[in-house]
PDB file of C-alpha atoms in Angstrom:
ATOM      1  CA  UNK B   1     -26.774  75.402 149.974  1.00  0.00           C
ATOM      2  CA  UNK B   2     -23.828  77.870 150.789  1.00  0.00           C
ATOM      3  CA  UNK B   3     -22.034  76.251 154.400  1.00  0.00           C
ATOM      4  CA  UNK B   4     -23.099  79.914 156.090  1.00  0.00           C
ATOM      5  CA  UNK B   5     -26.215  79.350 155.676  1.00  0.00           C
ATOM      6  CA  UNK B   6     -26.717  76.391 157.781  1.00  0.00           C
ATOM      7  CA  UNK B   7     -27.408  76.196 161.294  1.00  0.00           C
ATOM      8  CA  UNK B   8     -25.900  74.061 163.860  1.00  0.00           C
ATOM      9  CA  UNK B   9     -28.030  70.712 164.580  1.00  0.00           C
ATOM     10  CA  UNK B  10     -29.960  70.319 167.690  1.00  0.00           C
ATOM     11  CA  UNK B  11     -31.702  66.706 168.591  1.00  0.00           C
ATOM     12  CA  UNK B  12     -35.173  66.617 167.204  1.00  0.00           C
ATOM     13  CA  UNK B  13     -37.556  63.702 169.022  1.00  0.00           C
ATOM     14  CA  UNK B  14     -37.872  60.546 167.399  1.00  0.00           C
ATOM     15  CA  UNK B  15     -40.916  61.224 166.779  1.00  0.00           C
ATOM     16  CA  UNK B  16     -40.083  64.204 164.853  1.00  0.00           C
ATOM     17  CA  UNK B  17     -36.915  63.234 163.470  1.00  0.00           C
ATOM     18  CA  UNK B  18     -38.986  59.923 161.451  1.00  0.00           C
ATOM     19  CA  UNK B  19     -41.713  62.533 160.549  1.00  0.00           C
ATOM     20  CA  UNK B  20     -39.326  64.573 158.641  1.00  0.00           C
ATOM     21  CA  UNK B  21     -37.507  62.131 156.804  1.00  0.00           C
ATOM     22  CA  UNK B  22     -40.739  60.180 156.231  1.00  0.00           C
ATOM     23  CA  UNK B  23     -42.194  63.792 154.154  1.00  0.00           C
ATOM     24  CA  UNK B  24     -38.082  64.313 152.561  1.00  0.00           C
ATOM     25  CA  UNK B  25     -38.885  60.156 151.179  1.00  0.00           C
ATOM     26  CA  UNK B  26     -42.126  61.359 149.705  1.00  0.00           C
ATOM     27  CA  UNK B  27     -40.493  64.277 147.868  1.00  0.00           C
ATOM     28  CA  UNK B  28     -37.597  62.890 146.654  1.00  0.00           C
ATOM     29  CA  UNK B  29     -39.660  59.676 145.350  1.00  0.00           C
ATOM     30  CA  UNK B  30     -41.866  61.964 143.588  1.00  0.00           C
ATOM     31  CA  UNK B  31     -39.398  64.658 142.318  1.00  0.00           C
ATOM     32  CA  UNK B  32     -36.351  62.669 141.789  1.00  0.00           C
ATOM     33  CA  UNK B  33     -32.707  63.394 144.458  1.00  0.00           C
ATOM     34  CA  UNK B  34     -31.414  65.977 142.063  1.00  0.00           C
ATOM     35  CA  UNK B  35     -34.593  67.867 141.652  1.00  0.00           C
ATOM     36  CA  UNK B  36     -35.850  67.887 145.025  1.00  0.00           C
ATOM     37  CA  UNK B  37     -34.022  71.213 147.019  1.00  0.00           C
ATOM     38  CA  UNK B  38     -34.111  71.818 150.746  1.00  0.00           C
ATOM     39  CA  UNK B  39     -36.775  74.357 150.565  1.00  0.00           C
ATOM     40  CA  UNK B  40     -39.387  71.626 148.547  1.00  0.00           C
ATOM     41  CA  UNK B  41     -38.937  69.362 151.673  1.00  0.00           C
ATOM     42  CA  UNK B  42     -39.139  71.995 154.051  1.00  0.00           C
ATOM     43  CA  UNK B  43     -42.368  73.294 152.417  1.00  0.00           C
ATOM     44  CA  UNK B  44     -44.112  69.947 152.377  1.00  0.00           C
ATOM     45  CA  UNK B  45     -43.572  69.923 156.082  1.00  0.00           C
ATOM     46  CA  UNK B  46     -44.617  72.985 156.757  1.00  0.00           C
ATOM     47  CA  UNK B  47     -41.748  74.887 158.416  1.00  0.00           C
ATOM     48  CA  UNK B  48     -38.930  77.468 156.787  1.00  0.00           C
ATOM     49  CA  UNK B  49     -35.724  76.095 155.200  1.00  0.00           C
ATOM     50  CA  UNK B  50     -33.638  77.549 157.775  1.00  0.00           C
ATOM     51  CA  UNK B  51     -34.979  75.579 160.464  1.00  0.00           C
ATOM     52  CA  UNK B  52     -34.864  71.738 158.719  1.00  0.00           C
ATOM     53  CA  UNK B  53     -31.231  72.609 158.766  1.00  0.00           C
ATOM     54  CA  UNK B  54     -31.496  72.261 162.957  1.00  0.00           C
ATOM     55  CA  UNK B  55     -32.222  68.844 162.286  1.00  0.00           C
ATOM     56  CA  UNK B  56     -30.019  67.561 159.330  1.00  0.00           C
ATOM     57  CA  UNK B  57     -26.869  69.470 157.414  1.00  0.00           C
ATOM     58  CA  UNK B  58     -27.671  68.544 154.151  1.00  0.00           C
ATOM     59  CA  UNK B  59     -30.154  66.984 151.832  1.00  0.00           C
ATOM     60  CA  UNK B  60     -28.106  64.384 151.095  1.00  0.00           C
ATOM     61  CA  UNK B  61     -27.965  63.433 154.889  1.00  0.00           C
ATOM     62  CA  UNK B  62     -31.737  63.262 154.710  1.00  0.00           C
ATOM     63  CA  UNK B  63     -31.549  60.966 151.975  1.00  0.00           C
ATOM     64  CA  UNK B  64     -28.760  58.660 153.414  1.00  0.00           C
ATOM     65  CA  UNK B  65     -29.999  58.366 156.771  1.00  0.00           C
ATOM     66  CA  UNK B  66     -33.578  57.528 154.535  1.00  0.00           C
ATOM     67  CA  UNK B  67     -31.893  54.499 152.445  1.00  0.00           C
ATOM     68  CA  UNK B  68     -29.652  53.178 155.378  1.00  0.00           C
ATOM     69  CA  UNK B  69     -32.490  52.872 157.355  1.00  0.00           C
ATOM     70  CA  UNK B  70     -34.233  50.995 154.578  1.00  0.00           C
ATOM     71  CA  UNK B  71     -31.553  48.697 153.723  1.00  0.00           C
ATOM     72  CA  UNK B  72     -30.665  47.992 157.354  1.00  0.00           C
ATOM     73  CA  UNK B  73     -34.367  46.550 158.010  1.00  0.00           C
ATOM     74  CA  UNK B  74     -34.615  45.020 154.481  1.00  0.00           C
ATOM     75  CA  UNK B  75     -31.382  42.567 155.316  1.00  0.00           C
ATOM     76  CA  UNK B  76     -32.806  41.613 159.173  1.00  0.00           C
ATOM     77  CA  UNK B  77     -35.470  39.838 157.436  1.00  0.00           C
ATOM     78  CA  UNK B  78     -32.963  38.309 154.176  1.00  0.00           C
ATOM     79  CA  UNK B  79     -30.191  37.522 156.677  1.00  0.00           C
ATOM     80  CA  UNK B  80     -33.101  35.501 159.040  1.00  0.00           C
ATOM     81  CA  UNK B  81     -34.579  34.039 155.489  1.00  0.00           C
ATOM     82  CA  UNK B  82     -31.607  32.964 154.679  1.00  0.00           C
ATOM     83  CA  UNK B  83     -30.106  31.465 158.067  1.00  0.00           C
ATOM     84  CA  UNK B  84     -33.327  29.629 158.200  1.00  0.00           C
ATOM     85  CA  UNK B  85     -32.192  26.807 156.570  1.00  0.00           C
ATOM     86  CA  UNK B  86     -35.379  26.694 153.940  1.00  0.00           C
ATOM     87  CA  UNK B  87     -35.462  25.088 150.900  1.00  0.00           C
ATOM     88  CA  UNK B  88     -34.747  26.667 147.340  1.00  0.00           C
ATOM     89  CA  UNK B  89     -38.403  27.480 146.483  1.00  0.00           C
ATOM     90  CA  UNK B  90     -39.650  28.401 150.757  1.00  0.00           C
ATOM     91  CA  UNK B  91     -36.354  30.658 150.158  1.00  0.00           C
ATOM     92  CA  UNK B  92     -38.044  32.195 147.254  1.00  0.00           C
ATOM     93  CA  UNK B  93     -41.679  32.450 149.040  1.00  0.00           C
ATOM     94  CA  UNK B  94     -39.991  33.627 151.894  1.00  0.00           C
ATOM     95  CA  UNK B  95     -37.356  36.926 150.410  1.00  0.00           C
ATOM     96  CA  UNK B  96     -40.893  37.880 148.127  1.00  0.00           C
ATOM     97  CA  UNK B  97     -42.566  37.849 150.834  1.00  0.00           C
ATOM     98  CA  UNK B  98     -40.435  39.940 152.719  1.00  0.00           C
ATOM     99  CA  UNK B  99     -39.902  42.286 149.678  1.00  0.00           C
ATOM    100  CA  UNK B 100     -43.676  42.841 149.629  1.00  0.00           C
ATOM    101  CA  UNK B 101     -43.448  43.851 153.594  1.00  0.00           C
ATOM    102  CA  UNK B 102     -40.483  46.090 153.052  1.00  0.00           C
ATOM    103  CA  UNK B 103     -42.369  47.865 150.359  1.00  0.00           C
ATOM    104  CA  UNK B 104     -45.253  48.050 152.519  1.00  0.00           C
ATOM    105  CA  UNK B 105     -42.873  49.796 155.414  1.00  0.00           C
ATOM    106  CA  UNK B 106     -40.619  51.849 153.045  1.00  0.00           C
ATOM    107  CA  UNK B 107     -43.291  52.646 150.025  1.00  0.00           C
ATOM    108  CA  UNK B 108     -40.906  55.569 149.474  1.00  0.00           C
ATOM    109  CA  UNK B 109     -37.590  54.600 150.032  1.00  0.00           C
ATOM    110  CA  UNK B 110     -37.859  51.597 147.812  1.00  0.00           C
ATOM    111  CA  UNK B 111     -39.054  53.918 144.766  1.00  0.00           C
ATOM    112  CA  UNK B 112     -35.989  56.252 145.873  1.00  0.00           C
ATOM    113  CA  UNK B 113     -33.326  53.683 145.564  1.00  0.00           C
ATOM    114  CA  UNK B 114     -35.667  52.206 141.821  1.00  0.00           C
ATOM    115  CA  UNK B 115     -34.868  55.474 140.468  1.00  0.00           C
ATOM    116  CA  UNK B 116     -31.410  56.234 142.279  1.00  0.00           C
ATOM    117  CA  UNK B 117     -29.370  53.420 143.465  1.00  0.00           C
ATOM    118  CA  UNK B 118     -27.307  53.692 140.299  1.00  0.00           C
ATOM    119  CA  UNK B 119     -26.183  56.998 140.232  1.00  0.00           C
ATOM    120  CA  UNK B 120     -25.527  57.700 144.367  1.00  0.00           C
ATOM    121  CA  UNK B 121     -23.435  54.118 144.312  1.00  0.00           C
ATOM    122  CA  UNK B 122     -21.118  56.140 142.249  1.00  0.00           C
ATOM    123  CA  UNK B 123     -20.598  59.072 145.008  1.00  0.00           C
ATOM    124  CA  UNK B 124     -18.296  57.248 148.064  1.00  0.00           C
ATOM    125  CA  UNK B 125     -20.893  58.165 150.592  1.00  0.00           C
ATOM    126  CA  UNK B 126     -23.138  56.197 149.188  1.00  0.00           C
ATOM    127  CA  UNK B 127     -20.916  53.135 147.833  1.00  0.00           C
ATOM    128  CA  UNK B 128     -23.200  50.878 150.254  1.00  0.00           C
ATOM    129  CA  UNK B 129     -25.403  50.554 147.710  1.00  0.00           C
ATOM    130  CA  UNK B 130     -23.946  48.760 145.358  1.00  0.00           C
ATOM    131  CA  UNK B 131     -22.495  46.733 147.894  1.00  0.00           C
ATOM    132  CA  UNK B 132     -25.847  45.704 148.944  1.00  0.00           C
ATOM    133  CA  UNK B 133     -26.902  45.147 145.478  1.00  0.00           C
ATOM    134  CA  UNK B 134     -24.130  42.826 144.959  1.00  0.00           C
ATOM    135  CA  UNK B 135     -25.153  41.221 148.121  1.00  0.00           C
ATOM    136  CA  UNK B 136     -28.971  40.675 146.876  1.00  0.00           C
ATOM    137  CA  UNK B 137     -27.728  39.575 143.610  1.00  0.00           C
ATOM    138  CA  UNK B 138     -25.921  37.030 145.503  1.00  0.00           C
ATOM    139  CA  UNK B 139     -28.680  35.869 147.901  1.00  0.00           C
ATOM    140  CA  UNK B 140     -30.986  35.339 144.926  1.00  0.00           C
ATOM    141  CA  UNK B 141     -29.481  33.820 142.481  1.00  0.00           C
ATOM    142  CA  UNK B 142     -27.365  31.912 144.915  1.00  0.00           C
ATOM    143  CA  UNK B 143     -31.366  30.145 145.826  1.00  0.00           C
ATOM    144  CA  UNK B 144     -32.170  29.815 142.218  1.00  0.00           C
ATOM    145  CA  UNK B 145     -29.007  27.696 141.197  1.00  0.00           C
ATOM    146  CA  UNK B 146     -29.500  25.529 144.612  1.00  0.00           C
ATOM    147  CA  UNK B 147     -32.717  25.013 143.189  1.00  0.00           C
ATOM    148  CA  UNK B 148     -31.644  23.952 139.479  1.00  0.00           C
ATOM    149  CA  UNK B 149     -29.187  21.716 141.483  1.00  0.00           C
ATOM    150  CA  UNK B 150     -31.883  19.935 143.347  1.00  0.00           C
ATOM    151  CA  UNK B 151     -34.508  19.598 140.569  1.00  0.00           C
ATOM    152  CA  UNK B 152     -37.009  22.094 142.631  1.00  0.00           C
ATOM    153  CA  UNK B 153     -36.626  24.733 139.571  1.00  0.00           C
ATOM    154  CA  UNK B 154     -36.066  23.460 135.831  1.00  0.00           C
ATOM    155  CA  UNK B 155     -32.490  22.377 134.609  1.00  0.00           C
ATOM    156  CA  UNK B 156     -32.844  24.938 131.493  1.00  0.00           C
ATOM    157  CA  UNK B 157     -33.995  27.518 133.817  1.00  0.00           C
ATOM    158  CA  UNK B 158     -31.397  31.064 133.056  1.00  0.00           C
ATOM    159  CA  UNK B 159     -31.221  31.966 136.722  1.00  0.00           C
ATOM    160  CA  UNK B 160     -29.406  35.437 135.511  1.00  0.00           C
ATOM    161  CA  UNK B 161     -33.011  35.983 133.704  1.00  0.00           C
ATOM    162  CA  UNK B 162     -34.926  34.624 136.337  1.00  0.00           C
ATOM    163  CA  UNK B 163     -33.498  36.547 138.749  1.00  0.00           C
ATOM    164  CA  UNK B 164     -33.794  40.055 137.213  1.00  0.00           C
ATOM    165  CA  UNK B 165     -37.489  39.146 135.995  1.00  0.00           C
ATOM    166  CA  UNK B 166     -38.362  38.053 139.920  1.00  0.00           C
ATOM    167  CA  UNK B 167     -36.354  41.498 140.999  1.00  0.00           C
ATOM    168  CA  UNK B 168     -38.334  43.906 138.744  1.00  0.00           C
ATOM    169  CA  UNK B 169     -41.784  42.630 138.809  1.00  0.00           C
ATOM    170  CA  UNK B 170     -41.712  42.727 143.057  1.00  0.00           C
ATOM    171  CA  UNK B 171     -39.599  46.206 143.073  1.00  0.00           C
ATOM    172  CA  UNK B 172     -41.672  47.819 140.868  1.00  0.00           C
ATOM    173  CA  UNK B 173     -44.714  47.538 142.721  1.00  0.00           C
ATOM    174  CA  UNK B 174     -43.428  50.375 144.800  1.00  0.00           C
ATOM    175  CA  UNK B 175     -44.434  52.696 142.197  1.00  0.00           C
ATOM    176  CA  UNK B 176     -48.334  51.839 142.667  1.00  0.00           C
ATOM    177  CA  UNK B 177     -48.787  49.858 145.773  1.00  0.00           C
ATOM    178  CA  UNK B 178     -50.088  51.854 148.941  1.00  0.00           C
ATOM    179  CA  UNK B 179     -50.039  51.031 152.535  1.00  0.00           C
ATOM    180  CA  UNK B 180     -53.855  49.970 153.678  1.00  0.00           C
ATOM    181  CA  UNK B 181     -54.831  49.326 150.228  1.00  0.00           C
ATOM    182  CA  UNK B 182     -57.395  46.497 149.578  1.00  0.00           C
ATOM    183  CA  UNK B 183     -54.774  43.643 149.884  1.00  0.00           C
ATOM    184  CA  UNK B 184     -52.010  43.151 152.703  1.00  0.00           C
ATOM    185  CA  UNK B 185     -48.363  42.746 151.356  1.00  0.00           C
ATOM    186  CA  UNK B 186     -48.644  38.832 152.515  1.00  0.00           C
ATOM    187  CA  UNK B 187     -51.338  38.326 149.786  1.00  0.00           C
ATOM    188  CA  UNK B 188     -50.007  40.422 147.152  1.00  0.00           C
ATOM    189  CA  UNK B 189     -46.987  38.177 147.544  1.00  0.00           C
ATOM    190  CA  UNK B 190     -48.911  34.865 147.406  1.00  0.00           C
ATOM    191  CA  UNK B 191     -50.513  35.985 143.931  1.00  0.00           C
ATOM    192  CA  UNK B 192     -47.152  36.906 142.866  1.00  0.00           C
ATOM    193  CA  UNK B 193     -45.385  34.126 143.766  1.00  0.00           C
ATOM    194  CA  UNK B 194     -48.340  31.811 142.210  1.00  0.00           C
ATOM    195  CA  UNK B 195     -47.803  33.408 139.085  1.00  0.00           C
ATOM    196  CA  UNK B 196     -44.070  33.373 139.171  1.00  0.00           C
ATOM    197  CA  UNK B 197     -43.655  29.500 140.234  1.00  0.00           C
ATOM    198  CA  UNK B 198     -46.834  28.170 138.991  1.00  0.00           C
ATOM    199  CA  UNK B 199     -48.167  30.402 135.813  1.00  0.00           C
ATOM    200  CA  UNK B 200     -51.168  31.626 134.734  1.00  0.00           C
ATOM    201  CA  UNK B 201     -52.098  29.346 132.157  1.00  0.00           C
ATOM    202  CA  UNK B 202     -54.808  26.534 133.050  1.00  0.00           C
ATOM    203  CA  UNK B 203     -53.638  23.549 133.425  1.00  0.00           C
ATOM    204  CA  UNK B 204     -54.438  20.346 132.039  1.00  0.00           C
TER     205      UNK B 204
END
């Protein structure tokens, strides 16, 4: 959008300001960042163009204050998981856990960053991401080798493997779980974790 064309920012209310970005997450989660225009966001919350550009300069704004926001609350509850001083697998329990409630807070956001993460890192205003992915790479497989090392998880375990396969399969639920659905983010990470540390095969 030509630089004439905006118009200088005023302070929406909180209220406001968390309803807009919460509608510009739904649109760029189901359009894609590069797809989704000003006007699209505007439209889906019913208001012109020319006045969502009161309340943030740019898109990409939108999107960045969207992602910090998500990332910031994601790593309150990993930093406190991890501080805790838990053991490899209560580690594990705990960051799925706390995966599932971020999903359930940030439905949208976590899809965004799925589909996006990859390409923003590359722009400098959003190098923060791959920082933070680093960081969660880190945290996780950091838990996984403690737990090799302390016979908790097996000794010909591939913790690189492990690690992406535990990623995905929580991440992904973004793209179908909703928010007051028939099971709370607490039990849908108890049935993952059972399947993920325990199997699904009977045992004997």
């Amino acid at each position: 959008m030509p630089t004439n064309k905006k118009k200088p920012q005023v302070t929406a209310s909180p209220e406001r300001r968390r309803e807009l970005l919460s509608t510009a997450a739904e649109v760029f989660a189901a359009q894609g960042y590069n797809a989704t225009t000003v006007r699209k966001i505007a439209d889906a919350a019913g208001m012109l163009a020319g006045s969502l550009y009161y309340h943030f300069d740019s898109k990409e704004s939108m999107l960045d204050e969207i992602l910090s926001a998500f990332l910031t609350e994601l790593w309150e509850g990993y930093d406190t998981v991890l501080a805790a001083g838990l053991g490899p697998r209560e580690t594990i329990e705990a960051l799925v856990t706390e995966s599932f409630r971020e999903i359930d807070r940030h439905r949208a956001a976590v899809a965004i960053y799925q589909k996006e993460a990859r390409t923003l890192s590359a722009q400098p205003r959003f190098h923060y991401l791959s920082d933070s992915q680093q960081k969660f790479e880190k945290a996780w497989l950091g838990t996984l080798e403690r737990g090799v090392a302390a016979r908790v998880f097996r000794a010909d375990l591939d913790v690189r493997l492990t690690y992406r396969f535990v990623r995905d399969t929580v991440w992904v639920a973004a793209s179908w779980y909703r928010p007051g659905g028939q099971h709370s983010p607490e039990e849908i990470a108890r049935q993952y974790l059972s399947m993920v540390l325990d199997g699904i095969a009977l045992r004997t």
